[in-house]
Tab-separated table of C-alpha atoms and ligand atoms in Angstrom:
chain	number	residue	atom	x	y	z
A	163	UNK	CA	-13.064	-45.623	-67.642
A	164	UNK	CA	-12.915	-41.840	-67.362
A	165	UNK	CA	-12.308	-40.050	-70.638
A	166	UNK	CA	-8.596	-38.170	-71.407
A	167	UNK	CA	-8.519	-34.596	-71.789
A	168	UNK	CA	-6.010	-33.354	-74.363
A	169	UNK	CA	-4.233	-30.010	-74.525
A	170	UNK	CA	-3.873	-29.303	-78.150
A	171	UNK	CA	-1.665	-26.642	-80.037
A	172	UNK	CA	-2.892	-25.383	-82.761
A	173	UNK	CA	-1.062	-22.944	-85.327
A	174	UNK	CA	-0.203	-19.141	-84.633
A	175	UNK	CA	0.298	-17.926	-88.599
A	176	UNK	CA	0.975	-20.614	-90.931
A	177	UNK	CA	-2.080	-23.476	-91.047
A	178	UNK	CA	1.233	-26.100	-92.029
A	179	UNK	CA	2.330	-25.559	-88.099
A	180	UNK	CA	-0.547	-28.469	-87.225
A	181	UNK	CA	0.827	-31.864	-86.052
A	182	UNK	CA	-0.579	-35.048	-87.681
A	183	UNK	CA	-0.802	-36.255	-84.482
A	184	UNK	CA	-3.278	-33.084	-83.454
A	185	UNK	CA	-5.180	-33.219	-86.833
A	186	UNK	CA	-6.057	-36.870	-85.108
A	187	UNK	CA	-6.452	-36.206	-81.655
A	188	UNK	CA	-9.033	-33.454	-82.723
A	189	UNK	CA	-11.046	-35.570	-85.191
A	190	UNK	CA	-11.335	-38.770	-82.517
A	191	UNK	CA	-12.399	-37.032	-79.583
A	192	UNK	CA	-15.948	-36.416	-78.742
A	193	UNK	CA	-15.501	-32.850	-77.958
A	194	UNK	CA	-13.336	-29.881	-78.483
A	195	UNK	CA	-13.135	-26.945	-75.904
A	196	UNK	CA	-12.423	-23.983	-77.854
A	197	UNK	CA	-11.729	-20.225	-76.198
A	198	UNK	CA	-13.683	-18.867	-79.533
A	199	UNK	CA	-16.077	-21.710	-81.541
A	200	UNK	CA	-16.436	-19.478	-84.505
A	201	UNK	CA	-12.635	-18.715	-84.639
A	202	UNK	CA	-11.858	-22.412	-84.475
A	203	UNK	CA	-14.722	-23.946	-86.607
A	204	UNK	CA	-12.982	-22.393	-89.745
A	205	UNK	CA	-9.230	-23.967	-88.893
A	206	UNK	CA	-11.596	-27.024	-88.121
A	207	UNK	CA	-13.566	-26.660	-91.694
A	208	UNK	CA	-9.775	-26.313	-92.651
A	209	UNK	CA	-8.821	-29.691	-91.773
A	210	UNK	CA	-12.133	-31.219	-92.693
A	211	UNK	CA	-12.942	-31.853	-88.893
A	212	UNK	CA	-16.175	-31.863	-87.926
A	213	UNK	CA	-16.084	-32.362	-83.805
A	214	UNK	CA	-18.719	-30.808	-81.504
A	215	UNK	CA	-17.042	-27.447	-79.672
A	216	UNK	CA	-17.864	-25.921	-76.334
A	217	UNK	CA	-16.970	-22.453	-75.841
A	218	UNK	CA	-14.314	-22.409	-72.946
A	219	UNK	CA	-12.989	-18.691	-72.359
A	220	UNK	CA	-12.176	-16.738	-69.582
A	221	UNK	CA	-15.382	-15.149	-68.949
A	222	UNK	CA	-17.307	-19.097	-68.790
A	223	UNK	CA	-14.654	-21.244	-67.671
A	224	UNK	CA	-15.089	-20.887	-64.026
A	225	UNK	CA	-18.662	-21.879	-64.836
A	226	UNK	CA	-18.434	-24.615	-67.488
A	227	UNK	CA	-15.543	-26.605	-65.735
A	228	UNK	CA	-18.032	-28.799	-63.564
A	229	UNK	CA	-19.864	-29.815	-66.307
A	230	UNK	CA	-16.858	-30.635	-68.930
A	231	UNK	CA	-15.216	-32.574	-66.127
A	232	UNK	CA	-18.439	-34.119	-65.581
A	233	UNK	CA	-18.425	-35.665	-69.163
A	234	UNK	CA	-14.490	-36.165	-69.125
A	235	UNK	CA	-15.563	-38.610	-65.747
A	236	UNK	CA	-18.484	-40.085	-68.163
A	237	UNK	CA	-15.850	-41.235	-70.241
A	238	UNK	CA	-15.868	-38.782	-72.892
A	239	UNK	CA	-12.206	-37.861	-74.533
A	240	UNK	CA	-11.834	-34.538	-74.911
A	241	UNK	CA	-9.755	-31.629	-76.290
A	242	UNK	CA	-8.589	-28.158	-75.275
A	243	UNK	CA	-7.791	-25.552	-77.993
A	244	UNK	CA	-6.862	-21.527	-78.047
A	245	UNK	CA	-7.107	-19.560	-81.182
A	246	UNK	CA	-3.644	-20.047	-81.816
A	247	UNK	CA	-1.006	-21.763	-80.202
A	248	UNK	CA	-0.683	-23.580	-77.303
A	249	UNK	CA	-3.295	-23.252	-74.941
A	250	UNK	CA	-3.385	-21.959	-71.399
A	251	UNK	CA	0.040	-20.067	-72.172
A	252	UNK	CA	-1.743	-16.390	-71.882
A	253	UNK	CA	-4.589	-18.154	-73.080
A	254	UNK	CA	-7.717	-20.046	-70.825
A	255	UNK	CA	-7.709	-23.293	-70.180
A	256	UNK	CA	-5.632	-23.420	-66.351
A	257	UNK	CA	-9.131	-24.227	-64.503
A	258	UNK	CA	-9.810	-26.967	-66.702
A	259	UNK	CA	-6.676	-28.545	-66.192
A	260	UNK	CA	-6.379	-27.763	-62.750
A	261	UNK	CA	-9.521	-29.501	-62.062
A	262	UNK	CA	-9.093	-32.568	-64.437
A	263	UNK	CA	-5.864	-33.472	-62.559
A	264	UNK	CA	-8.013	-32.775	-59.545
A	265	UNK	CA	-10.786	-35.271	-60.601
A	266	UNK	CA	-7.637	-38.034	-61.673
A	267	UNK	CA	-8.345	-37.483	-65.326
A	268	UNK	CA	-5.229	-38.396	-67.122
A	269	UNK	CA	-3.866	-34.720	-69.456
A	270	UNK	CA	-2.358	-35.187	-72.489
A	271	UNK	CA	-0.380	-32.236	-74.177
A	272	UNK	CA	-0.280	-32.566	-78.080
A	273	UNK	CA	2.578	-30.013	-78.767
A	274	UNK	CA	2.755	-27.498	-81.120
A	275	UNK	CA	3.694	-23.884	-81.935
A	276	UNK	CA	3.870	-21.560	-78.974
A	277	UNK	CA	4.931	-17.906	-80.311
A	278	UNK	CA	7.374	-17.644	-76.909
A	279	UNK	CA	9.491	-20.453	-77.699
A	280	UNK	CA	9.150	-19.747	-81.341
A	281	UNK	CA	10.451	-15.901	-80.718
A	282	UNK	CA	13.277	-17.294	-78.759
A	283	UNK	CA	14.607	-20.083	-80.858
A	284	UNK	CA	14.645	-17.285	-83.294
A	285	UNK	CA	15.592	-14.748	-81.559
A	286	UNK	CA	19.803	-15.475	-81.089
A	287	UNK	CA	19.292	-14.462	-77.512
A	288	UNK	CA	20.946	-16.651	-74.607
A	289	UNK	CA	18.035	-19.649	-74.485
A	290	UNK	CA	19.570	-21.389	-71.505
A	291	UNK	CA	17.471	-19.731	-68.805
A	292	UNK	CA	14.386	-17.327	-69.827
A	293	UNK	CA	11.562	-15.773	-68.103
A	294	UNK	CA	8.588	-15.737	-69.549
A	295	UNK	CA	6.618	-12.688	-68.694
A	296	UNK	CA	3.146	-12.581	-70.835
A	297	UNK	CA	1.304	-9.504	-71.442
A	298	UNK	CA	2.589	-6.246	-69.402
A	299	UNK	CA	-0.041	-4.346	-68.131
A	300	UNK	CA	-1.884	-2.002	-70.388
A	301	UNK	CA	-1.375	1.592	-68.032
A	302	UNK	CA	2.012	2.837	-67.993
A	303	UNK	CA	2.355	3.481	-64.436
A	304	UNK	CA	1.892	-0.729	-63.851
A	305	UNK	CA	3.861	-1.327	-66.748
A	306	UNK	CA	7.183	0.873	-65.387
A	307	UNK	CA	6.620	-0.690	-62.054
A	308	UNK	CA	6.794	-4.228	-63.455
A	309	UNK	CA	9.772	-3.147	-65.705
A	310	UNK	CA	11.801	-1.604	-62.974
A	311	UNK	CA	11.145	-5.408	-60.802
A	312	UNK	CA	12.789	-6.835	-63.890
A	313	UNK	CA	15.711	-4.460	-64.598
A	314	UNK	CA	18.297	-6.503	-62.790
A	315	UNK	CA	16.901	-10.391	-63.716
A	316	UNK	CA	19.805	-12.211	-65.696
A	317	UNK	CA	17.659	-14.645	-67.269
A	318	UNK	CA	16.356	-13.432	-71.007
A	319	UNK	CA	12.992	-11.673	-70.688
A	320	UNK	CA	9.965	-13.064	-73.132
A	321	UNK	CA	7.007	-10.734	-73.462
A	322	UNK	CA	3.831	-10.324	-75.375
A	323	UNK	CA	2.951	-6.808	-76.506
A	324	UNK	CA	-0.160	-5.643	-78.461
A	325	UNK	CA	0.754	-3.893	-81.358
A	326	UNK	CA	-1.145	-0.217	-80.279
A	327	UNK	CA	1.203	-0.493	-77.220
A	328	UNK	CA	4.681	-1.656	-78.737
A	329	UNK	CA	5.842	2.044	-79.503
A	330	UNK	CA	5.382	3.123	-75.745
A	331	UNK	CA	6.402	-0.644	-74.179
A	332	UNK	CA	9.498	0.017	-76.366
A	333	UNK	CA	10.202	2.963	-74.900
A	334	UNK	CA	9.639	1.937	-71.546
A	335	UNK	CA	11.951	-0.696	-71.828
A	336	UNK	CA	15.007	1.466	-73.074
A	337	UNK	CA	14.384	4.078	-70.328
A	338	UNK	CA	14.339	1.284	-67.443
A	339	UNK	CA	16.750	-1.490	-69.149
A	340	UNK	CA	18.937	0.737	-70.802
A	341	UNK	CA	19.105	1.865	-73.991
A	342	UNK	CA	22.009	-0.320	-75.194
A	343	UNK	CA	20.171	-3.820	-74.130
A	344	UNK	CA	20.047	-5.983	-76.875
A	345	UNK	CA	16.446	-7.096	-78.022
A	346	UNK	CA	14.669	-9.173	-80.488
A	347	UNK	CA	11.474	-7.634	-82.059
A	348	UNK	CA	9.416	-11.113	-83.254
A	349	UNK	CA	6.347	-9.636	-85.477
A	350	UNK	CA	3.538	-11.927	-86.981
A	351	UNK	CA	5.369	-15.100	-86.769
A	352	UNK	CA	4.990	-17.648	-89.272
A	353	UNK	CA	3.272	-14.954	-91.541
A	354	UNK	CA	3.833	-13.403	-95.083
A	355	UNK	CA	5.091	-9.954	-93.409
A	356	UNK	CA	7.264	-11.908	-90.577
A	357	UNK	CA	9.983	-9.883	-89.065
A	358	UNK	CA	12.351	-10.475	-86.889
A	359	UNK	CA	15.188	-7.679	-85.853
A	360	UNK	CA	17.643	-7.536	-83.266
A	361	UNK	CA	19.232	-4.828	-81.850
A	362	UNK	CA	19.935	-2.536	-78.678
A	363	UNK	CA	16.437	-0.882	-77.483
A	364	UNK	CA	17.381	2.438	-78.818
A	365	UNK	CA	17.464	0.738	-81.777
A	366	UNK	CA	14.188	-0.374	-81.881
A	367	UNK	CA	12.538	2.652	-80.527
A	368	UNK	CA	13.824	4.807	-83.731
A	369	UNK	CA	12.578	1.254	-85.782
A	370	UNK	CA	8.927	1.207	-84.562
A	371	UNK	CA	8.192	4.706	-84.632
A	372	UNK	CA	9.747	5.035	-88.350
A	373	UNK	CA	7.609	2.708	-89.739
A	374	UNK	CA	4.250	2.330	-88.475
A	375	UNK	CA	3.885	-1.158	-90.183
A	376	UNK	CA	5.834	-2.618	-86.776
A	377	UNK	CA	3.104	-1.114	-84.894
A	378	UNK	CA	0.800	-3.892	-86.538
A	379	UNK	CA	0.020	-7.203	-85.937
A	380	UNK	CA	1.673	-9.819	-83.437
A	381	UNK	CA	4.393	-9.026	-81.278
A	382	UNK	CA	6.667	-10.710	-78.957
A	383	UNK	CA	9.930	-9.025	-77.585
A	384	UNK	CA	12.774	-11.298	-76.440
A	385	UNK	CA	14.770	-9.281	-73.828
A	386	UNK	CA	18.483	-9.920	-73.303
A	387	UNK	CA	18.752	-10.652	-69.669
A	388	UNK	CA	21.055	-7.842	-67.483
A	389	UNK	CA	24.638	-8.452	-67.151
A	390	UNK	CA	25.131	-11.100	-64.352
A	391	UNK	CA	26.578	-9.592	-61.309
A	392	UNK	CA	29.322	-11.797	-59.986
A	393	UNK	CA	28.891	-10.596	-56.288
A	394	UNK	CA	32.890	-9.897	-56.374
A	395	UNK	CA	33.844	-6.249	-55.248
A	396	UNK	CA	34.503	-3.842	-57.976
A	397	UNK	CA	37.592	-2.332	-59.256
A	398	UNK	CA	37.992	0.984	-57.231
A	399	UNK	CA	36.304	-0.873	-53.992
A	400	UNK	CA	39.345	-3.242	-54.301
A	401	UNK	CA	42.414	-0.492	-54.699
A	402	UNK	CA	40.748	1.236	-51.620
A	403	UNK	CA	41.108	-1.949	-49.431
A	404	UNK	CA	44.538	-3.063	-50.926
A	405	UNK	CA	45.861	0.550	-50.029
A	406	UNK	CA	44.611	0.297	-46.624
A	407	UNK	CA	46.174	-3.462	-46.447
A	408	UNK	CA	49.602	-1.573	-47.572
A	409	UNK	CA	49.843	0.683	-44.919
A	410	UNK	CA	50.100	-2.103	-42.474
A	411	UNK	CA	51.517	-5.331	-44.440
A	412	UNK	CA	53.999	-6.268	-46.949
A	413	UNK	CA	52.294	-6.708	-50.890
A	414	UNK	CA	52.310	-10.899	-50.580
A	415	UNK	CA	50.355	-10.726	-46.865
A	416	UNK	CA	47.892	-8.114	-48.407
A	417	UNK	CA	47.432	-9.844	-51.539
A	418	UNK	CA	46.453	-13.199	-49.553
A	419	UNK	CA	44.391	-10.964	-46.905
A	420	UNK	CA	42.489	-9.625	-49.731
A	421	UNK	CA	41.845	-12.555	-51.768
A	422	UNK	CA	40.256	-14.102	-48.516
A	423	UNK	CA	37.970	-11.232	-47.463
A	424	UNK	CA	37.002	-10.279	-51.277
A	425	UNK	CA	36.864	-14.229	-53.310
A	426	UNK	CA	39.058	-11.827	-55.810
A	427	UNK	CA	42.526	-14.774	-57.359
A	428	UNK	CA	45.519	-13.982	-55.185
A	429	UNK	CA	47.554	-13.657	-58.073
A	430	UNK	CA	45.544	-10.682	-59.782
A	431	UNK	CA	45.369	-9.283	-56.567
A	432	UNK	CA	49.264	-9.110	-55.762
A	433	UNK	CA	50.166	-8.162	-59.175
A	434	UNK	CA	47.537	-5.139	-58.463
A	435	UNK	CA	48.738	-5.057	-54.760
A	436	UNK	CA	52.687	-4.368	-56.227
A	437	UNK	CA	51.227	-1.661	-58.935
A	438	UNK	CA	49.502	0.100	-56.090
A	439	UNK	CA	52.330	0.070	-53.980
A	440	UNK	CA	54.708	1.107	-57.118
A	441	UNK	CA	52.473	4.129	-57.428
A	442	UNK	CA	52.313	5.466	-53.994
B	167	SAM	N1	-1.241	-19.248	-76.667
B	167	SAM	C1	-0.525	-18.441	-77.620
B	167	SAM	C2	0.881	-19.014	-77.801
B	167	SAM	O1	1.072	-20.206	-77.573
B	167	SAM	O2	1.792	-18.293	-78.198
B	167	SAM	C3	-0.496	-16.994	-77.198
B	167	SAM	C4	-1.859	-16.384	-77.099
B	167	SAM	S1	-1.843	-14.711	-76.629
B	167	SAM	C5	-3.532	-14.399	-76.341
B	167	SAM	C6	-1.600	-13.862	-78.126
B	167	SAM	C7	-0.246	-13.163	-78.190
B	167	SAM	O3	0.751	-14.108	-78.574
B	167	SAM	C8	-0.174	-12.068	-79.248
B	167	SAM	O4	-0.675	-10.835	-78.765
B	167	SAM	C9	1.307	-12.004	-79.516
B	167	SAM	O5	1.967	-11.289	-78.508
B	167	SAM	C10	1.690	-13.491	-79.420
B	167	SAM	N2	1.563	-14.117	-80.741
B	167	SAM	C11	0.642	-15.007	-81.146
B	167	SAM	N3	0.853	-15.342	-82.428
B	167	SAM	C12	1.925	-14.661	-82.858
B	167	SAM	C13	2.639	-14.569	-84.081
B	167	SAM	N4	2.262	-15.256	-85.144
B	167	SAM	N5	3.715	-13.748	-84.126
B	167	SAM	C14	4.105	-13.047	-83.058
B	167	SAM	N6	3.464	-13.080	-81.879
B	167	SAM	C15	2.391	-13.876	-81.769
């Protein structure tokens, strides 16, 4: 019998935010993969756990996945924790996965907190579709360039922002998004000085740089997504084409010409057709 490997969140702020399910999963497994074993040993000394850890982080993982899978095929159970959350969301753990579900071990999530979803169930943002983006890139000129790809994408935007950066991501955003986007600033989450504020991005660049407390600690942004565009032709696009339709029809042929080259309601477009036409 090979052994399971379990994907376990653990809290992001408030040590309450562990499951009783986790608190079991990490005292009955033989091991627990942790990204930082000194980090992790004191929420383990927390819950009176006393497991073996392996350091798993993104400078060893490449290297110790042969040898955890190994023992996973040996029959050991194991888990998978991050210093906070849930693992392998901007946080190691993908190779291990990858290659347990390549070696037919069996994965097990054990949910938890996740400061994404957190920020957005918070957050009073649309929640229907979202993109999760992770950490922008530290130099500006990368950062712009990957904010300009995402200036026209509908869905709500999640990031994660250092706090020495938020001032200047900020700003970014308002120059590239537009200054009257609505956004959700989500700051240590689950903490004594949580904050969360929504408002346009203007907003929250005269915020941040008033009080230099928002430039400290954890920080996700929740981006409202840009206005959907319906693919219909605008306004003064339309007039132009119903004028030209006057010259050579009556108002109810243009109206139904129109409504079949543009997707625009026949009705809208004769009662527009007949202003037009009024107005000539
Ligand atoms: N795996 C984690 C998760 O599930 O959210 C994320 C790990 S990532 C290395 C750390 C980033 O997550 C922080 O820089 C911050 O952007 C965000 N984060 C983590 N904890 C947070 C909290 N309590 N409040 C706000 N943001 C938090």
């Amino acid at each position: 019998m090979t052994g399971l490997l379990y994907v376990v969140a653990t809290p992001i702020g408030n040590l309450e935010d562990i499951s009783a399910r986790a608190i079991k999963v990490l005292s009955q497994v033989n091991r627990i993969a942790a990204e930082d074993t000194r980090h992790s040993s004191r929420l383990l000394q927390h819950l009176g756990i006393n497991t073996p850890l392996v350091a798993v982080h993104d400078h060893n993982e490449a290297g110790r996945v042969q040898s955890l899978i190994e023992q996973l095929v040996a029959g050991e159970n194991m888990a998978l924790i991050s210093d906070a959350g849930t693992p392998l969301i901007s946080d190691p753990g993908y190779r291990l996965v990858a290659a347990a579900h390549q070696a037919n071990i069996q994965v097990v999530p054990v949910v938890g907190a996740c400061a994404a979803i957190a920020a957005l169930s918070a957050a009073g943002l649309p929640s229907d579709r979202f993109s999760f983006e992770g950490f922008l890139a530290a130099k500006t000129s990368q950062r712009q360039t990957q904010l300009k790809a995402l200036a026209n994408e509908s869905r709500t935007l999640i990031f994660y922002e250092a706090p020495h950066r938020i001032l200047e991501c900020v700003q970014d955003m308002a120059a590239i998004f537009g200054a009257d986007r609505r956004v959700v600033l989500a700051r240590e989450l689950t903490k004594t000085f949580e904050t969360i504020k929504q408002c346009t991005l203007a907003e929250l660049c005269v915020f941040v740089e008033s009080d230099t407390n928002q430039q400290r600690g954890e920080i996700v942004l929740v981006v409202d997504g840009a206005p959907e565009d319906s693919g219909l032709m605008a306004e003064k696009e339309l007039d132009a084409l119903l004028l030209k339709l006057l010259k050579y029809l009556p108002v109810k042929a243009c109206a139904q010409l129109a409504a079949e080259l543009t997707g625009h309601k026949k009705n809208a477009l004769y009662d527009r057709a007949l202003a037009l036409q009024q107005m000539k």
